[in-house]
Short mmCIF file of C-alpha atoms and ligand atoms in Angstrom, two decimals:
data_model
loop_
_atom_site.label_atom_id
_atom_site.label_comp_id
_atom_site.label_asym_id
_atom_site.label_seq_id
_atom_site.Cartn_x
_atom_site.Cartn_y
_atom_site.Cartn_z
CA UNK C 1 -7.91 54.23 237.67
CA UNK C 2 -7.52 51.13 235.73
CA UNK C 3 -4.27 49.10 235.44
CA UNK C 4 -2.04 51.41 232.70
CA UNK C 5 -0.34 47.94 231.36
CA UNK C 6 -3.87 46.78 229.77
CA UNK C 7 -5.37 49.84 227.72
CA UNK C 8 -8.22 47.50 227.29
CA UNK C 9 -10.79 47.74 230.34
CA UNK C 10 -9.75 51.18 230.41
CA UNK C 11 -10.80 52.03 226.81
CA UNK C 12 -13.99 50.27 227.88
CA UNK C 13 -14.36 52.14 230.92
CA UNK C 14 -13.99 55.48 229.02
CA UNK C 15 -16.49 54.59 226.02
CA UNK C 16 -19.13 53.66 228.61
CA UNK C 17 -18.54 57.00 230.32
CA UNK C 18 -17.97 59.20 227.35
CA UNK C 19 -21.86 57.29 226.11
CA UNK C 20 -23.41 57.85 229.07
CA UNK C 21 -22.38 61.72 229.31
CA UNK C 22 -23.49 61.96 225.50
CA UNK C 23 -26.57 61.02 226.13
CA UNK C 24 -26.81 63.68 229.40
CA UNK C 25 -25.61 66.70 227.32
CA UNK C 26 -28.00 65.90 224.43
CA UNK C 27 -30.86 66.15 226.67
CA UNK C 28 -30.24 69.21 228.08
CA UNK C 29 -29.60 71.05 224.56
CA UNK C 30 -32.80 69.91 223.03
CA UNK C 31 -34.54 72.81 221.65
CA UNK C 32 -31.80 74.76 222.48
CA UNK C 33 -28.67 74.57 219.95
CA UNK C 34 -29.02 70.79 219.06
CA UNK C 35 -31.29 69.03 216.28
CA UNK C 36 -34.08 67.83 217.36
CA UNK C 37 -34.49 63.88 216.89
CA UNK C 38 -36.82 62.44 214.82
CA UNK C 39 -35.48 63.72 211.57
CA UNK C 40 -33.16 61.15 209.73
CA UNK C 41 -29.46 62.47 209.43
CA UNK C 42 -27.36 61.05 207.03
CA UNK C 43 -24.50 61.53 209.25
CA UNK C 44 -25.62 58.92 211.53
CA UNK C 45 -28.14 56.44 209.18
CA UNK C 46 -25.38 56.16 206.58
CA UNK C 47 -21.93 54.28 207.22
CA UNK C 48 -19.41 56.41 206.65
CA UNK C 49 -16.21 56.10 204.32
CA UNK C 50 -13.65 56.19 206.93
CA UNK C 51 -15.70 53.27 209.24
CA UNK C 52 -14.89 51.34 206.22
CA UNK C 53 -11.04 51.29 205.75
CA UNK C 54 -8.10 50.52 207.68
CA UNK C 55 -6.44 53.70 208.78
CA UNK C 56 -2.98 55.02 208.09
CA UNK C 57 -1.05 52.80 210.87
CA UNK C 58 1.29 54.32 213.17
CA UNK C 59 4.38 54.49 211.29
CA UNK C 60 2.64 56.55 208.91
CA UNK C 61 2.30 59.80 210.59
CA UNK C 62 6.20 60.35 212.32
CA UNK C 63 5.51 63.98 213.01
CA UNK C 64 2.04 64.68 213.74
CA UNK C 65 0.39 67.27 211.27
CA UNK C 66 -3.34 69.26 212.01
CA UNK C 67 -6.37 66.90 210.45
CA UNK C 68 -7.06 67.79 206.38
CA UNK C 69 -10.25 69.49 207.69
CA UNK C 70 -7.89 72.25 209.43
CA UNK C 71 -5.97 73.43 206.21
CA UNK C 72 -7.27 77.09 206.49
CA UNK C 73 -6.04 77.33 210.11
CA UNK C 74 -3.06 78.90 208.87
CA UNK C 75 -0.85 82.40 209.69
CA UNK C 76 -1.63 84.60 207.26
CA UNK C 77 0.22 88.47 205.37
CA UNK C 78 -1.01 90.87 204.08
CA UNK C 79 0.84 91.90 200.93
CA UNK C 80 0.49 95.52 200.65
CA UNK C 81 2.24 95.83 204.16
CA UNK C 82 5.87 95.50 203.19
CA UNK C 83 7.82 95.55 200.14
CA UNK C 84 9.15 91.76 200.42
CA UNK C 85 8.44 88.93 202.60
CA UNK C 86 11.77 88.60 203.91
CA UNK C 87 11.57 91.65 205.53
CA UNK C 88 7.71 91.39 206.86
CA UNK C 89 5.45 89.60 208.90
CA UNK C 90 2.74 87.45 209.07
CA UNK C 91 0.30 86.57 211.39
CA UNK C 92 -1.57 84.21 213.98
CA UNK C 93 -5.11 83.27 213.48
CA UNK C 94 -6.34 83.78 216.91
CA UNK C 95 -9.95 83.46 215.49
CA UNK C 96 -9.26 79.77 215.52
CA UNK C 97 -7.62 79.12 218.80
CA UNK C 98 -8.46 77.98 221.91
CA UNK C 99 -6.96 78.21 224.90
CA UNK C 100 -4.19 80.04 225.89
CA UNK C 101 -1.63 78.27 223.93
CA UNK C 102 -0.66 79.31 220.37
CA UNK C 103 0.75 75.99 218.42
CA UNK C 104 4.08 76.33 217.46
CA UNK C 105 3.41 76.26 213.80
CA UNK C 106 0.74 78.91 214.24
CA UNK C 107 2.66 81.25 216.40
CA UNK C 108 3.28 85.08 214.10
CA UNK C 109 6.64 85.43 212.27
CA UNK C 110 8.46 88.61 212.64
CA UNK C 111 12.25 89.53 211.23
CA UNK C 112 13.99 91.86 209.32
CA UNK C 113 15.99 89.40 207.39
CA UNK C 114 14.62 86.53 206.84
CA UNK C 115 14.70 82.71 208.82
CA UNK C 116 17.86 82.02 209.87
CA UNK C 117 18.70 78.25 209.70
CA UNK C 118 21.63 78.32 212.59
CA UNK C 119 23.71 74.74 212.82
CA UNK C 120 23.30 73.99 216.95
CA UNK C 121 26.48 72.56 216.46
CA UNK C 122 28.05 75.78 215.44
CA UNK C 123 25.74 77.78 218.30
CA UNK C 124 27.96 80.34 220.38
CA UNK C 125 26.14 82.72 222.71
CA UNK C 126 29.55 85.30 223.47
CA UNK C 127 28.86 87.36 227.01
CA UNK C 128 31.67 90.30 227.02
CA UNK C 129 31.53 93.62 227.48
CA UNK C 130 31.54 94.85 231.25
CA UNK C 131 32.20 91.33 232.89
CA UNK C 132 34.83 90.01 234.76
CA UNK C 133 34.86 86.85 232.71
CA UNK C 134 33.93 87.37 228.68
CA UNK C 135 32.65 83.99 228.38
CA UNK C 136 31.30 81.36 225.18
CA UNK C 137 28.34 79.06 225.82
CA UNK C 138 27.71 76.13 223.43
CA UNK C 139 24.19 74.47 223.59
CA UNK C 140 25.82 71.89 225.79
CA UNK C 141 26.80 74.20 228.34
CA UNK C 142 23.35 75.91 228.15
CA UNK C 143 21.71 72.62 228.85
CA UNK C 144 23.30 72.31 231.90
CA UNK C 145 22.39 75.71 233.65
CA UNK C 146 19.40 75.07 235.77
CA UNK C 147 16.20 75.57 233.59
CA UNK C 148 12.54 77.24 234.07
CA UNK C 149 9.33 76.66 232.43
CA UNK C 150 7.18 79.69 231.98
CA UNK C 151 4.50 80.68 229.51
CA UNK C 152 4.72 83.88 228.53
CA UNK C 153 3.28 86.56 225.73
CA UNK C 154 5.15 88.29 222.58
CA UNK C 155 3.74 90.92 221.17
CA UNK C 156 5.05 93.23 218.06
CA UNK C 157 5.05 96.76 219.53
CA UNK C 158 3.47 97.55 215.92
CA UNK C 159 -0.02 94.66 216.81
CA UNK C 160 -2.59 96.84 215.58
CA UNK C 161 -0.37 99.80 214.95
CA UNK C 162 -2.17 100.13 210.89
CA UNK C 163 -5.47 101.10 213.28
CA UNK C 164 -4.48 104.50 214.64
CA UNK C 165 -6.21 106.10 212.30
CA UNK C 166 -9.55 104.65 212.05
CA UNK C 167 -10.91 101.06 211.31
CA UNK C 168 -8.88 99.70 208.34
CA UNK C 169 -8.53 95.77 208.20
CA UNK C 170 -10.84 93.05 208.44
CA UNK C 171 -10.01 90.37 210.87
CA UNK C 172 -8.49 89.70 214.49
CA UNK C 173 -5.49 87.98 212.47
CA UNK C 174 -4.47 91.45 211.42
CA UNK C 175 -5.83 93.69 213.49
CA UNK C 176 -4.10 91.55 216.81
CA UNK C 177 -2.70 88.90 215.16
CA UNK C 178 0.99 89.95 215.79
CA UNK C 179 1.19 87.91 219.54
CA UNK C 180 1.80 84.40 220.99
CA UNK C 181 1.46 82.73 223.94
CA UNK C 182 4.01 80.08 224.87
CA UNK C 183 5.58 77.79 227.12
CA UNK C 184 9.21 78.54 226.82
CA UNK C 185 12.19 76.51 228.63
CA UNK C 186 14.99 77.99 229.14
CA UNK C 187 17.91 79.53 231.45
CA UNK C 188 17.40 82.28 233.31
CA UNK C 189 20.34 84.95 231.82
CA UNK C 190 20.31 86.10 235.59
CA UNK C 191 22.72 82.65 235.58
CA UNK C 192 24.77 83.18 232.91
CA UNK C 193 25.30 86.83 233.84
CA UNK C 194 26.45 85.68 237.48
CA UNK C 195 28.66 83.12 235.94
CA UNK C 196 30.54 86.18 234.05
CA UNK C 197 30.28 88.46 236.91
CA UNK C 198 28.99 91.88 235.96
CA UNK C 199 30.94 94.80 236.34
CA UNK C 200 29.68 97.44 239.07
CA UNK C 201 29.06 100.47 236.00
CA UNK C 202 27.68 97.54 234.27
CA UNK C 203 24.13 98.69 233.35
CA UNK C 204 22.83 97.85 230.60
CA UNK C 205 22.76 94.34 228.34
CA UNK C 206 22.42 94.16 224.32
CA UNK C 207 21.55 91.11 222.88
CA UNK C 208 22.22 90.80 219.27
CA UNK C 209 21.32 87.86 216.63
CA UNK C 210 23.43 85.80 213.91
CA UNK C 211 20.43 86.40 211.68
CA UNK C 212 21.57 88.81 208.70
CA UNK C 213 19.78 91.80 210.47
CA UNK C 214 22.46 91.25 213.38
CA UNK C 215 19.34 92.50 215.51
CA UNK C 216 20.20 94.45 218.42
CA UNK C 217 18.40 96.43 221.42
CA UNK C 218 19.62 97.74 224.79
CA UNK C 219 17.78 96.34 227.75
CA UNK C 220 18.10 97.78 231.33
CA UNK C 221 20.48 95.28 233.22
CA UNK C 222 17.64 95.02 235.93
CA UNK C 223 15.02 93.43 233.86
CA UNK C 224 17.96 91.38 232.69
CA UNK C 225 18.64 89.78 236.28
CA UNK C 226 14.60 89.79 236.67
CA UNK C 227 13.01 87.68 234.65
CA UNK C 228 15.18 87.42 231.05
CA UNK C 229 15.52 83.96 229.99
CA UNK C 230 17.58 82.36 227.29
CA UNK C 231 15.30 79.87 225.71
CA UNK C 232 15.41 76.67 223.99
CA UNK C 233 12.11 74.69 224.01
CA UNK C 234 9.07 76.16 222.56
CA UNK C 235 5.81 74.24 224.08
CA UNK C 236 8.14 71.06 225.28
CA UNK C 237 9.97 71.05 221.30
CA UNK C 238 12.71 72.90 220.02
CA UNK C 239 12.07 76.73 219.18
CA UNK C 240 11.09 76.47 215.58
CA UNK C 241 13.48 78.30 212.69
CA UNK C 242 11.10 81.12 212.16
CA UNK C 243 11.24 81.82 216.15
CA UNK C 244 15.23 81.73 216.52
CA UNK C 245 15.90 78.06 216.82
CA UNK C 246 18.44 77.06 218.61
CA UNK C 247 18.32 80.29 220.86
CA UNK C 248 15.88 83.05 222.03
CA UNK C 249 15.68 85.65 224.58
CA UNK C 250 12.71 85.80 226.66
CA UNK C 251 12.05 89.48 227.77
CA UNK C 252 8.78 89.07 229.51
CA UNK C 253 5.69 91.34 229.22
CA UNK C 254 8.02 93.72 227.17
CA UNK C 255 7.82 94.47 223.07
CA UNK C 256 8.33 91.91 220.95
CA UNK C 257 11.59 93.18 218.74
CA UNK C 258 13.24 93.12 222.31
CA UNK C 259 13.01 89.03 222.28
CA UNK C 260 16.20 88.72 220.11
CA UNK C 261 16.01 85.29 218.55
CA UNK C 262 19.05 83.59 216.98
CA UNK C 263 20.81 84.64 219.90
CA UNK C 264 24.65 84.90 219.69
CA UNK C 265 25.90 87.15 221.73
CA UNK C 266 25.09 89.79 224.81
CA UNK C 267 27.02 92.48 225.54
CA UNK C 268 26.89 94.13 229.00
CA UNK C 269 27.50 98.29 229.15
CA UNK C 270 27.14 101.24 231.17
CA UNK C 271 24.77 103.14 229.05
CA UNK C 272 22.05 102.47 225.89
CA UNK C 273 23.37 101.87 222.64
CA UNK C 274 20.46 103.98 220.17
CA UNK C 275 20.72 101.27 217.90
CA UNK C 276 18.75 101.48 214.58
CA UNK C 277 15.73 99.21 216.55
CA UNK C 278 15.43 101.80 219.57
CA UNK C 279 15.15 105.30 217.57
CA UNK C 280 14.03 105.57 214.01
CA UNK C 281 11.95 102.73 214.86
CA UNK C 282 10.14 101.14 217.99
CA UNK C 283 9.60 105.08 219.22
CA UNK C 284 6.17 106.42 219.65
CA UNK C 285 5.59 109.89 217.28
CA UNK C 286 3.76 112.11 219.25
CA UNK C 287 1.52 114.92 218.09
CA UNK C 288 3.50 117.75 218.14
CA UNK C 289 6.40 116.17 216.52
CA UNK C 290 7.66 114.94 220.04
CA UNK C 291 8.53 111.21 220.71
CA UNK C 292 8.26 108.67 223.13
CA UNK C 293 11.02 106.30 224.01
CA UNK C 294 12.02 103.08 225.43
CA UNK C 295 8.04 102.14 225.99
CA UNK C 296 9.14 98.64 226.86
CA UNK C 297 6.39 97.55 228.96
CA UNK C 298 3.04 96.03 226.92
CA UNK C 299 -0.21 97.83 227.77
CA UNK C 300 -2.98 95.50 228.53
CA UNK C 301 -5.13 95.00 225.70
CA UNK C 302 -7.59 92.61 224.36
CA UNK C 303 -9.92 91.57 221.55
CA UNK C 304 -12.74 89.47 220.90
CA UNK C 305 -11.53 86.55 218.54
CA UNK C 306 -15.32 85.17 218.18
CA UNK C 307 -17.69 86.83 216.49
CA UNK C 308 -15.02 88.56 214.34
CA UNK C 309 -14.66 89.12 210.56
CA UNK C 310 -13.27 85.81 209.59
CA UNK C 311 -15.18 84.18 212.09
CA UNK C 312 -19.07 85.09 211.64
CA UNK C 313 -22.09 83.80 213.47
CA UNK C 314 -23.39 81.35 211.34
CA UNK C 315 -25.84 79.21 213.59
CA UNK C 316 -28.88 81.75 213.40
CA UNK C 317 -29.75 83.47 216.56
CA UNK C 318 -30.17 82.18 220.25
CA UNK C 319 -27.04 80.20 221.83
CA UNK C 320 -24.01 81.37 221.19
CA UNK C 321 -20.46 81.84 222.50
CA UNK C 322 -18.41 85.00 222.10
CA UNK C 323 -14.98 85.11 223.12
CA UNK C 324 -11.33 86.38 222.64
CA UNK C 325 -8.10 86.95 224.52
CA UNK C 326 -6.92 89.62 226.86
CA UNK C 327 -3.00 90.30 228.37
CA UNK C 328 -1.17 92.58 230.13
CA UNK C 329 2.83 93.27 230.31
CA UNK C 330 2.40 94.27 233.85
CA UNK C 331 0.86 90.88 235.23
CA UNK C 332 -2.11 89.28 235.45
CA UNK C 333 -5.96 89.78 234.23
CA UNK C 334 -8.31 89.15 236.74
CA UNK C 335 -11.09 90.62 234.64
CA UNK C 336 -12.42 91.55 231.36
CA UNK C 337 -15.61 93.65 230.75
CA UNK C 338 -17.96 92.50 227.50
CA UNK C 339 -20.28 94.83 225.63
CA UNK C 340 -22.92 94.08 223.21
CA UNK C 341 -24.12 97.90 222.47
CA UNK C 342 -20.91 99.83 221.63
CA UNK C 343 -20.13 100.76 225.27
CA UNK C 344 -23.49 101.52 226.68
CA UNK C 345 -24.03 98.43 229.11
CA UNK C 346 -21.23 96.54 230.00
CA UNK C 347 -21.21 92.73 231.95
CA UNK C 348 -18.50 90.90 233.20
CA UNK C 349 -17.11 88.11 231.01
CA UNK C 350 -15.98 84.75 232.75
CA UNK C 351 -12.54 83.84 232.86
CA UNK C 352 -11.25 80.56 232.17
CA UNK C 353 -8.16 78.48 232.05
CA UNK C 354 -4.76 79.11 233.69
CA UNK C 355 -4.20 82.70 234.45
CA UNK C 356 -0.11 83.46 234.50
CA UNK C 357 1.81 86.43 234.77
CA UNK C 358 1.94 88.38 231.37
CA UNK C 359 0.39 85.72 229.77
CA UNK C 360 -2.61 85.85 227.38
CA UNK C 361 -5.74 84.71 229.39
CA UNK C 362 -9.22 83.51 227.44
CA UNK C 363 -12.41 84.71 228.34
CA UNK C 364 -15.75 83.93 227.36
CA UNK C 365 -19.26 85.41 227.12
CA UNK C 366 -21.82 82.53 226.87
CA UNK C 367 -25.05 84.60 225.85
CA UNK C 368 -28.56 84.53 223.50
CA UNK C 369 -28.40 86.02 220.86
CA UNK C 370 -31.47 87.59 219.52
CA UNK C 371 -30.36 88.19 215.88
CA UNK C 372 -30.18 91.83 216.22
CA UNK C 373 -27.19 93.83 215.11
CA UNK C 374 -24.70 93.76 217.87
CA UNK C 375 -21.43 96.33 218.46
CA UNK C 376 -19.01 94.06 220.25
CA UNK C 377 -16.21 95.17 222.85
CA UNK C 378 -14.24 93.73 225.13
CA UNK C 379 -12.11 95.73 227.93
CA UNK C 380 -9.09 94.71 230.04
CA UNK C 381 -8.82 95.13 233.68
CA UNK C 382 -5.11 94.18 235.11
CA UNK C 383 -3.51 93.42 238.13
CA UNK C 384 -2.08 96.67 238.67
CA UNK C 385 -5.27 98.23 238.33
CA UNK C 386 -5.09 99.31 234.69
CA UNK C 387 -7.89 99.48 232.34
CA UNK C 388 -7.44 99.36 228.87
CA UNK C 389 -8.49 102.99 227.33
CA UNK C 390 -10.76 103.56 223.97
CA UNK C 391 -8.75 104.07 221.03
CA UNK C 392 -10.34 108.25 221.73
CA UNK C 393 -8.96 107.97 224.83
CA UNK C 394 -5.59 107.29 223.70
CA UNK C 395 -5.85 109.44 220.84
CA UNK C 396 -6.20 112.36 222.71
CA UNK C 397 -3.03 111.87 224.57
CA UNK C 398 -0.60 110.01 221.69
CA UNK C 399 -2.04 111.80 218.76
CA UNK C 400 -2.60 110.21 215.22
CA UNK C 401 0.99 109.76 214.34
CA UNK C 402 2.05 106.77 216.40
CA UNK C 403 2.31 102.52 215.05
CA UNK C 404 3.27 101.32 218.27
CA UNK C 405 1.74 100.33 221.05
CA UNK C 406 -2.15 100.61 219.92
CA UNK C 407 -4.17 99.09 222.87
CA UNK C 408 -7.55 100.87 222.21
CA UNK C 409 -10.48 98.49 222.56
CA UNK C 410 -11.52 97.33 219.20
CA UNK C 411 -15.28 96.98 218.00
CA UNK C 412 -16.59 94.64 215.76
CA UNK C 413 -19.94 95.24 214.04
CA UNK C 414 -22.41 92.49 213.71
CA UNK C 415 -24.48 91.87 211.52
CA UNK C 416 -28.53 90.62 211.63
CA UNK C 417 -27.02 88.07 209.13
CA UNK C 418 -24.30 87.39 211.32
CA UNK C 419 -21.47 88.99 209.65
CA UNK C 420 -19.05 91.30 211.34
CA UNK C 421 -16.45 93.91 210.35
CA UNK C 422 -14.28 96.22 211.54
CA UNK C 423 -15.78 99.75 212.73
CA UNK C 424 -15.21 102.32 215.37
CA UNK C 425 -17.88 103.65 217.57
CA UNK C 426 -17.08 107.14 219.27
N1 MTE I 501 17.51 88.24 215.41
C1 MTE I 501 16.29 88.76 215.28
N2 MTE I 501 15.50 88.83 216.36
C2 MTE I 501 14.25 89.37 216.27
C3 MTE I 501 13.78 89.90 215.06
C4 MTE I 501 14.64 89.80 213.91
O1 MTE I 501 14.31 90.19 212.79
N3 MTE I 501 15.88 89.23 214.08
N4 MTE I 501 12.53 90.50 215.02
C5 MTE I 501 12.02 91.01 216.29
C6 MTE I 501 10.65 91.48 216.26
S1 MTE I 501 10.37 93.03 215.61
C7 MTE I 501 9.64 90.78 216.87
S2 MTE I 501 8.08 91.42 217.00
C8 MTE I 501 9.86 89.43 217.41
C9 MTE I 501 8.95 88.43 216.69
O2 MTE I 501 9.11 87.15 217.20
P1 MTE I 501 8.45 85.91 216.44
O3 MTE I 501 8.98 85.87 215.04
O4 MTE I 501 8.74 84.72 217.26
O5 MTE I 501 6.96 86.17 216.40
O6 MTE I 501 11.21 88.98 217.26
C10 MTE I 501 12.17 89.99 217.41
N5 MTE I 501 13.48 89.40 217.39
MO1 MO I 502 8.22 93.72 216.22
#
């Protein structure tokens, strides 16, 4: 490594390196996926406008913003869904992320009443209830609980929930859209519990919100001294206004209405509450007009981001990249299965990047195309063993009636032309 106190040699260093690698990679792609030399390119014989003018300088930019070129990387509604945006969602265009890690800006909005804009000054997170101590946090005394970083998924018990009934909208954003995948800071409420002392008939917590919905849900008082934290930092910043800035409850690898944001208070008791949240909505209508509650736990699931609606093949046939996201509330994914033919061969995709507990993970199937139609599926495998089910499969044991939890694998059909849509293969 060079000496960090002269960015010079090492900015010379790197260009030499980053030329010499260039020139390796372009040799193995020709007459593969690169042009071939030989034919002028206007890109490179012409000087371009911006070698010509002095950038914007560094005082220009104070909080960084995604290049012009990105503008339609952006979270997206759909209007028909709900009668009013205040009481909606929108969601995340996975189809144009990377990674594991959703952007802050990018991550799905979810709430029943709006953004809250809560004054950290005027932050109060009550515990009372069954405690020995009722006790009143301010962000100061937060800060100085001792904090964990862990990256984690949220996802809307209703992600994909307008597909139980056959194919319907166009595009990963909506189909799967309704999930994030972040690195959250935070205390562990295990602390903050202890510090109030729970009461031995103690039981269960409910966290509620100082957002106008006053959002509440009862969470078993185990997961609550597992692996609940009370969050700050989104991604190493603040949590952003539209995901409960200053406070947020992190319940991990469970449904996303359970992840109370705008956090004010937690109440500890010796039995559920049936809140609104936890009956007439959030509760699985089987066929038969039976239902399914408390289905905390997240399913693993995944989907194929690229090809996709929104993002067709557009290079012609031969190289090309497919790949999408799969997670699991339970743990892990260790592998994901990729199909080309609706289900009739299947191969193994390759994982890659950082693979955390009830996190998203990214796979990828690096493959040539030959420009005929393709039926593309991707399928789950988790730690525990679990394999995510065909949306038949769970059909035939939820029925038709349910929104929540939808983790049927999803099929995109590809076109010779390269376009894709939504379908269902049975
Ligand atoms: N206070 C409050 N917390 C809330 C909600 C809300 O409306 N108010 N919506 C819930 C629902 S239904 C979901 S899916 C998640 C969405 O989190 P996000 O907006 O960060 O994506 O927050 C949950 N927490
Ligand atoms: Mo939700």
């Amino acid at each position: 490594m060079s000496d960090n106190s002269d960015p010079k040699p090492a900015g010379v260093n790197s260009r030499r390196a980053f030329l010499k690698g260039g020139l390796a990679v372009g040799g193995a792609l020709a007459g593969a996926a690169a042009a071939r030399a030989g034919t002028p390119d206007p890109a490179i014989t012409e000087l371009q406008e911006w070698n010509q003018y002095l950038g914007d300088g560094v005082d220009a930019r104070p909080y960084g913003t995604p290049s012009e070129y990105e503008k339609h990387v952006v979270r997206r509604n759909v209007e028909w869904l709900t009668a009013d945006p205040v009481s909606s969602v929108n969601f995340t265009p996975l189809h144009e992320l990377d990674g594991i890690i959703t952007p802050n800006g990018l991550c799905f909005e979810r709430h029943h009443a709006g953004i809250a804009e809560v004054d950290p000054a005027k932050q109060r997170l009550m515990i009372n209830g069954l405690v020995d101590k009722p006790l009143i946090f301010t962000m100061q005394d937060l800060m100085r609980f001792p904090r964990q970083n862990h990256v984690y998924f949220l996802e809307c018990a209703a992600n994909s929930g307008m597909e139980w009934r056959g194919a319907q909208l166009n595009g990963c954003q909506y189909t799967h859209g309704m999930i994030h995948n972040v690195m959250y800071t935070g205390v562990p409420l295990r602390l903050l519990l202890e510090e109030a002392g729970v009461k031995t008939n103690g039981k269960w917590v409910l966290p509620e919100g100082a957002d106008a919905s006053a959002m509440t849900r009862s969470i078993p008082i185990e997961k609550a001294l597992d692996d609940c934290l009370v969050a700050f930092k989104m991604n190493g910043e603040a949590l952003r206004p539209e995901q409960g800035y200053p406070v947020r409850l992190v319940v991990p690898g469970w449904e996303g209405n359970m992840w109370v944001k705008w956090l004010r208070r937690i109440e500890v008791g010796d039995e559920p509450w049936h809140h609104r949240e936890e009956t007439s909505k959030y509760t699985d209508l089987l066929e038969g007009g039976t239902a399914r509650r408390f289905t905390w736990e997240m399913d693993a699931k995944s989907i194929i981001t690229n090809p996709s609606p929104q993002a067709p093949i557009t290079h012609g046939k031969g190289r090309t990249v497919l790949t999408g996201y799969a997670w699991s509330g339970r743990g892990t994914i260790p592998r994901v299965d990729v199909t080309l033919d609706g289900g009739k061969n299947w191969v193994q995709a390759r994982m890659d990047g950082p693979s955390f507990d009830k996190s998203l993970h990214r796979f990828y199937f690096d493959f040539d195309w030959d420009g005929r139609e393709l039926l593309v599926q991707s399928r789950a495998h988790d730690s525990t063993g679990y394999v995510q089910p065909t949306k038949d499969e769970l059909r035939a044991i939820r029925g038709e009636n349910s929104i929540y939890h939808n983790n049927g694998i999803q099929t995109w059909l590809v076109r010779e032309n390269g376009q894709a849509e939504n379908v269902e293969v049975s």
